[in-house]
Coordinates of C-alpha atoms and ligand atoms in Angstrom, one line a residue:
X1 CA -78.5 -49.2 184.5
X2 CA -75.2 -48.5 182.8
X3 CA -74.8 -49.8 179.3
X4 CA -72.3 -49.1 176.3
X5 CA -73.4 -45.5 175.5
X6 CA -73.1 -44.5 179.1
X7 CA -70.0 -42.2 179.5
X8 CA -66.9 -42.8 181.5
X9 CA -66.1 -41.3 185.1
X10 CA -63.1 -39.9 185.7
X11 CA -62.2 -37.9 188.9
X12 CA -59.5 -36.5 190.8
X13 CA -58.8 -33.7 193.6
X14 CA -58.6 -31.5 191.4
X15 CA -57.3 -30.3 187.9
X16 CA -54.4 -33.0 187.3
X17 CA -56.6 -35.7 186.6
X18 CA -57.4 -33.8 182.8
X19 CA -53.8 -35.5 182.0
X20 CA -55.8 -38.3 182.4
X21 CA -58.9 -37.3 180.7
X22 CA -56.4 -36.6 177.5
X23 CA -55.0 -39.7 177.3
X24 CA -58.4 -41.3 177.6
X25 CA -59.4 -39.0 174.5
X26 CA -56.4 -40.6 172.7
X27 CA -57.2 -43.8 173.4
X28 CA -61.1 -43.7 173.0
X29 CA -62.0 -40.8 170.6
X30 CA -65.9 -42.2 170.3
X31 CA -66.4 -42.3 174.2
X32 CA -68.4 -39.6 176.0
X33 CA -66.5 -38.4 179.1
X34 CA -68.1 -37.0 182.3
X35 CA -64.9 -35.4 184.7
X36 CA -65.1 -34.2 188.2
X37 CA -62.4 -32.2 189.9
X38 CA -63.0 -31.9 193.8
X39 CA -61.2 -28.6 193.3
X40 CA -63.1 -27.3 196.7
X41 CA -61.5 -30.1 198.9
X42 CA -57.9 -29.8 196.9
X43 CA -55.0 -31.0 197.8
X44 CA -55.8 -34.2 198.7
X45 CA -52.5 -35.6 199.4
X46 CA -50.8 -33.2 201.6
X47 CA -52.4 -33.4 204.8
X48 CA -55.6 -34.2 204.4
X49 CA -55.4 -38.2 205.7
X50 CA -57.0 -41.4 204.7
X51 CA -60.1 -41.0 206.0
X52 CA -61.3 -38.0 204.5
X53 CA -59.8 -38.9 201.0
X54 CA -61.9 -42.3 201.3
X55 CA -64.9 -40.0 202.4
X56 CA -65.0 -38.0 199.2
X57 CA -64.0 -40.8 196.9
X58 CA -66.9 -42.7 197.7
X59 CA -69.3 -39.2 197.5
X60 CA -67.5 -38.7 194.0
X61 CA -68.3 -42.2 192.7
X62 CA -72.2 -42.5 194.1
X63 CA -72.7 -38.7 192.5
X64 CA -70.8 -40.0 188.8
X65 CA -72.9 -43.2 189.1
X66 CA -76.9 -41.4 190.2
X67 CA -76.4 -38.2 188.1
X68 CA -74.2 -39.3 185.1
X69 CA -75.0 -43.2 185.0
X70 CA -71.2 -44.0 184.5
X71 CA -69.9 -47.2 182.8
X72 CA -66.6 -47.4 184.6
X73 CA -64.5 -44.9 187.2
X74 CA -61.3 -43.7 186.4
X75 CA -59.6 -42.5 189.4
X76 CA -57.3 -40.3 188.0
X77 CA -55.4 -39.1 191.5
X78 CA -53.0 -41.3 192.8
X79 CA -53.7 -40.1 196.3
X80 CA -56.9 -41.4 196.6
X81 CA -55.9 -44.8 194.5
X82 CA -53.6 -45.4 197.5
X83 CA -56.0 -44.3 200.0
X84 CA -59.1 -45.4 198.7
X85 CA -59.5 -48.1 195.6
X86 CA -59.7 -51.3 197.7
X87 CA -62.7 -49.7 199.5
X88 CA -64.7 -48.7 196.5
X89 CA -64.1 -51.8 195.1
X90 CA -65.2 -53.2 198.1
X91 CA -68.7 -51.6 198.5
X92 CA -69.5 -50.9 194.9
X93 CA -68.4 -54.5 193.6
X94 CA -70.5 -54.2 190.4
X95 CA -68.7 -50.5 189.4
X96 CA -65.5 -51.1 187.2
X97 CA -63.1 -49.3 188.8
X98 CA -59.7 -48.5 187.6
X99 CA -57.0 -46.8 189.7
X100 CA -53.7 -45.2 188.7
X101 CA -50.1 -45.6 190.6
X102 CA -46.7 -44.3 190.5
X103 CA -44.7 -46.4 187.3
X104 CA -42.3 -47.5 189.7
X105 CA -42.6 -51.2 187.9
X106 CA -41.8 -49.7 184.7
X107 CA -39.2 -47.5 185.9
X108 CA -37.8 -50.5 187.4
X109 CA -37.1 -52.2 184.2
X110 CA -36.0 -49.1 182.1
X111 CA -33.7 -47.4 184.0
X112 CA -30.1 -47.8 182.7
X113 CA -28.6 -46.9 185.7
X114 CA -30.7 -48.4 188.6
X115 CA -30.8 -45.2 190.1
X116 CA -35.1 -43.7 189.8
X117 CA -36.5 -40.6 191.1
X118 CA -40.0 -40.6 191.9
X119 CA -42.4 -37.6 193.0
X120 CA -45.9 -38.0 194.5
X121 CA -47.8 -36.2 197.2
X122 CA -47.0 -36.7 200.7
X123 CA -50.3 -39.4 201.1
X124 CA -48.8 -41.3 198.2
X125 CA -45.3 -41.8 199.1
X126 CA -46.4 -42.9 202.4
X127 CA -48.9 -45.0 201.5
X128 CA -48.9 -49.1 201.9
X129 CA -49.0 -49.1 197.8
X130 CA -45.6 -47.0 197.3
X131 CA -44.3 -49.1 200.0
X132 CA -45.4 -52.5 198.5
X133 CA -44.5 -51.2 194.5
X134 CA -40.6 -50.3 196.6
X135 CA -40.5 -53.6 198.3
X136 CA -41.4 -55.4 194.8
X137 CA -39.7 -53.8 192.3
X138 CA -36.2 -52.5 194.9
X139 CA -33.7 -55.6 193.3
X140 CA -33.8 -54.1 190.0
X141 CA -33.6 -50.2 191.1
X142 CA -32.8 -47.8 193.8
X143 CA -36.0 -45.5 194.6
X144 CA -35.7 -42.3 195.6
X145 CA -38.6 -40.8 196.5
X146 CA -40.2 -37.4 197.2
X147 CA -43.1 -35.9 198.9
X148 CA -43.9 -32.8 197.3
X149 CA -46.3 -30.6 199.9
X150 CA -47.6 -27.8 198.1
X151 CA -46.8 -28.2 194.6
X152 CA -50.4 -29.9 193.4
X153 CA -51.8 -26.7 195.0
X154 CA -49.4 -24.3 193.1
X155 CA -50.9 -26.4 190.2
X156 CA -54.2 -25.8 191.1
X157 CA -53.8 -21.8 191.7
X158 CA -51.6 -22.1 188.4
X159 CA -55.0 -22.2 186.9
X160 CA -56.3 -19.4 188.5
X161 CA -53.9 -16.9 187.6
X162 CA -53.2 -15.7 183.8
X163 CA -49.5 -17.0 183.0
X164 CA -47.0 -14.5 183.7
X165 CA -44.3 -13.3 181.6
X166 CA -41.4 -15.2 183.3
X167 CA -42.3 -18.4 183.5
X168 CA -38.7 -18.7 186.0
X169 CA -40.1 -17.0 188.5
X170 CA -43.4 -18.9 188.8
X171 CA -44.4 -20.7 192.3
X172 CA -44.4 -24.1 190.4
X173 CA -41.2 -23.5 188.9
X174 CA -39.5 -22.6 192.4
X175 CA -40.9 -26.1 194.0
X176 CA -39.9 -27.9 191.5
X177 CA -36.7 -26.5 191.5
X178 CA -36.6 -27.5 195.3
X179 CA -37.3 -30.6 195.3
X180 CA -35.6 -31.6 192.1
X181 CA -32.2 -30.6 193.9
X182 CA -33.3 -32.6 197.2
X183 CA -33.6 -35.7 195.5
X184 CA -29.6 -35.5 194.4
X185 CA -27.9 -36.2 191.4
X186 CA -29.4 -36.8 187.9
X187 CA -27.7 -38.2 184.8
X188 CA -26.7 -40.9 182.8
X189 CA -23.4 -42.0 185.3
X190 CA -23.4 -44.6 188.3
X191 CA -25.1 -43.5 191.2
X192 CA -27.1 -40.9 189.4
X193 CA -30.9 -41.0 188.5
X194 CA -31.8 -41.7 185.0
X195 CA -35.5 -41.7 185.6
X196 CA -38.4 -39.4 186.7
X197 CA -41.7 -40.9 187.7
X198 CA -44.5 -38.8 188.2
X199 CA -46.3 -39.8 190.8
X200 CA -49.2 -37.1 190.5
X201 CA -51.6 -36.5 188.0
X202 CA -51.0 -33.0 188.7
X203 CA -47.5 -32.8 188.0
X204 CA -47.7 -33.9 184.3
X205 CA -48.9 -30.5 183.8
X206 CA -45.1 -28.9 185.2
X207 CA -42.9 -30.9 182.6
X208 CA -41.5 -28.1 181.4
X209 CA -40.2 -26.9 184.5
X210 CA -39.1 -30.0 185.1
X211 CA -37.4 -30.8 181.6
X212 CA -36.1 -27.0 182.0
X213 CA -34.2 -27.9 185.1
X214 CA -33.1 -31.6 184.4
X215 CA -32.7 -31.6 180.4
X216 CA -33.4 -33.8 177.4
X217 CA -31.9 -37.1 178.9
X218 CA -33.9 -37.6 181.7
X219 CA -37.0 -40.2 181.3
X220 CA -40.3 -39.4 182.9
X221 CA -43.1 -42.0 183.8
X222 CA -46.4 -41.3 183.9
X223 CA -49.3 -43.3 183.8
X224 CA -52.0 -41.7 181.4
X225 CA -51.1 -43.9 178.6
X226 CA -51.4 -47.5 180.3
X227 CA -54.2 -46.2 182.2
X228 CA -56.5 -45.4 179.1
X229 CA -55.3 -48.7 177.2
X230 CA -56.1 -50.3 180.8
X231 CA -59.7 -49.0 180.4
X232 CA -60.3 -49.8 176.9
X233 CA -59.3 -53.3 177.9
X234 CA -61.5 -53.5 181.0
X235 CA -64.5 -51.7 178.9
X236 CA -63.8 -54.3 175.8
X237 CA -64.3 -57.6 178.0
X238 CA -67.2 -56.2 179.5
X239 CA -68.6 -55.2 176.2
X240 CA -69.0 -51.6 177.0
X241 CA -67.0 -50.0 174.3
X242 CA -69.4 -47.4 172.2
X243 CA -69.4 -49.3 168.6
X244 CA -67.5 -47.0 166.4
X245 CA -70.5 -46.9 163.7
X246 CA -73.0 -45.6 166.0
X247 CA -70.5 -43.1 167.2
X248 CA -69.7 -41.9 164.2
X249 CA -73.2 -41.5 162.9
X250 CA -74.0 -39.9 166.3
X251 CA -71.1 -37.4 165.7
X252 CA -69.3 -38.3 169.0
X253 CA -65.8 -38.5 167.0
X254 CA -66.0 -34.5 167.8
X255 CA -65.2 -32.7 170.1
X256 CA -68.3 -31.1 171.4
X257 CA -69.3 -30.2 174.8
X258 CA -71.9 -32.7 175.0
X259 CA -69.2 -35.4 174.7
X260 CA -67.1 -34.0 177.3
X261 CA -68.3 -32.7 180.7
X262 CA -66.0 -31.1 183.1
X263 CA -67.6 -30.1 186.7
X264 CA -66.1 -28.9 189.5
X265 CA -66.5 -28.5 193.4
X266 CA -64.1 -25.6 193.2
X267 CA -63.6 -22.4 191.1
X268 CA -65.6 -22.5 187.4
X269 CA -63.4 -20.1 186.2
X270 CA -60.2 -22.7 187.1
X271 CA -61.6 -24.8 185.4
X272 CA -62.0 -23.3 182.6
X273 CA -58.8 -21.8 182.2
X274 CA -57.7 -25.4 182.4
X275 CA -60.1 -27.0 180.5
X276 CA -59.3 -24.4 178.0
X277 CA -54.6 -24.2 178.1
X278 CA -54.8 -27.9 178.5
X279 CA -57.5 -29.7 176.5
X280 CA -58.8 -26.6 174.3
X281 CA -62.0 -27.2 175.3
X282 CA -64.8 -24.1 175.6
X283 CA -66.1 -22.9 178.9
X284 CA -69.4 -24.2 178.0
X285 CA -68.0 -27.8 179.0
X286 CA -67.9 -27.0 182.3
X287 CA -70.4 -26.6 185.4
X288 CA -70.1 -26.2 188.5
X289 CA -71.7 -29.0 191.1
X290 CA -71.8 -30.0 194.7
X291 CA -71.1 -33.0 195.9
X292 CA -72.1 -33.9 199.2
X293 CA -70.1 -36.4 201.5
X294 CA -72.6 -40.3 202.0
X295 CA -74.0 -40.7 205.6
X296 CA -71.9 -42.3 208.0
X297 CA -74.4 -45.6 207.6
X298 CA -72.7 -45.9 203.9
X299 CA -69.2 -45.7 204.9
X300 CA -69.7 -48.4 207.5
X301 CA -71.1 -50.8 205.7
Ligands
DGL401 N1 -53.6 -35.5 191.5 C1 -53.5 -36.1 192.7 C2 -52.5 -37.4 192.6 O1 -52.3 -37.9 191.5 C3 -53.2 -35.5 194.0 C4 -53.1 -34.0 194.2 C5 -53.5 -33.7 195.6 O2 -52.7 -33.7 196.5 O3 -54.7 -33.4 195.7 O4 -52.1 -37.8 193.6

């Protein structure tokens, strides 16, 4: 049985979801954090299909909750938000659950010019969510959106690879650089797009590109902030927080390795390397795990 010492569960496809996992750190420096990339199934959102992404969401949470006795489940992919949340929700009714989505309602209210950008993976822009956030939020702003196949997985391989010396000619910087131009115009005139919302996890980790091709005026939206703030709220009315005392006297205001577990169903070494450029944590954080799909009896019920 979960209680407030328990850590939280975050997942994702793959590596994007540690922009996540850094926010939550902001937010909640005396938590414990247990993180699982489903690196070996990544992308999700590209082609993979509703069905499949609900499959391994539901694997993912059963495996946080029997081998890491989780609190609450951060799902940080948008993908499987979109494709999956009301389902969980649905059979694991006593498992907090918090999603993330596109800011397209934020982006709605800040945009100076009406005019918002918004890049997500193919499943996410054509999901009922991205569709229902659109039909909500369209009187205020004009959406533009963009499915970006194949640039979570330059992400992902981004890991893989030691950074090379000209960052222009990298595979992330050249999709970017695509689909930045397909969307049209950017700038602070009529017409043009003020406003960048990131859509994907992954994609946080690419703002450099992206800044490097739109420039210092451009807002971006993403949701790692409000999500964290979202779960401290969620975990405080369920009295689930860790009481600050105990977690200082326990020492869990430092970053060691037992307070932060990455695992993987991918590449270690990936993971690693992320873990490491991203979150400076040591390899000694991460594992490597399977996680095996729930009989068909569970996903009918
Ligand atoms: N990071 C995920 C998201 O936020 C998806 C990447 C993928 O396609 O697997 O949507």
């Amino acid at each position: 049985m979960s209680h407030s010492q328990s850590p939280i569960g975050i997942f994702d496809s793959g590596v994007g979801g540690l922009s996540v996992l850094q926010a939550l750190r902001h937010e909640l420096p005396h938590e414990q954090f247990v993180y699982l990339a489903d690196s070996g199934n990544a992308p999700y959102g590209d082609a993979r299909g509703d069905a499949f992404v609900q499959e391994r969401t539901l694997a993912i949470a059963q495996y946080l909750r029997e081998h890491h006795d989780i609190k609450i489940l951060v799902i940080a992919c948008n993908t499987a938000t979109a494709a999956a949340v009301e389902l969980l929700r649905a059979q694991m009714p006593d498992l907090p659950v918090i999603g993330v989505e596109p800011a397209i309602k934020p982006a709605s209210f800040s945009s100076q010019t009406h005019h918002v950008g918004v890049i997500a993976t193919r499943g996410t822009i054509g999901s009922g969510r991205v569709a229902r956030l659109v039909d909500e939020h369209g009187q205020r702003a004009h959406f533009h959106l963009m499915a970006c196949d194949g640039l979570a997985k330059a992400i992902e391989r981004s890991t893989e690879q030691p950074l090379p010396e000209n960052a222009e000619t990298t595979e992330t910087r050249a999709l970017c650089t695509r689909y930045i131009s397909a969307l049209g115009q950017f700038g602070q005139k009529t017409g043009q797009m003020d406003t960048l919302v990131l859509g994907c996890t992954h994609y946080v980790f690419v703002k450099d590109d992206l800044r490097a091709l739109l420039g210092p005026d451009i807002q971006f939206l993403d949701t790692g902030a409000p999500v964290a703030r979202q779960t401290r709220r969620m975990l405080e009315q369920r009295s689930l927080l860790v009481p600050e005392a105990e977690a200082s006297a326990a020492g869990h205001h430092l970053a060691l390795p037992t307070q932060i577990r990455l695992m993987t169903t991918g590449s270690l070494h990936a993971l690693q390397a992320a873990a490491q450029r991203w979150l400076e944590l040591p390899d000694n954080c991460c594992s490597q795990v399977a996680v095996t799909s729930p009989s068909a009896e569970v996903m009918a019920a």
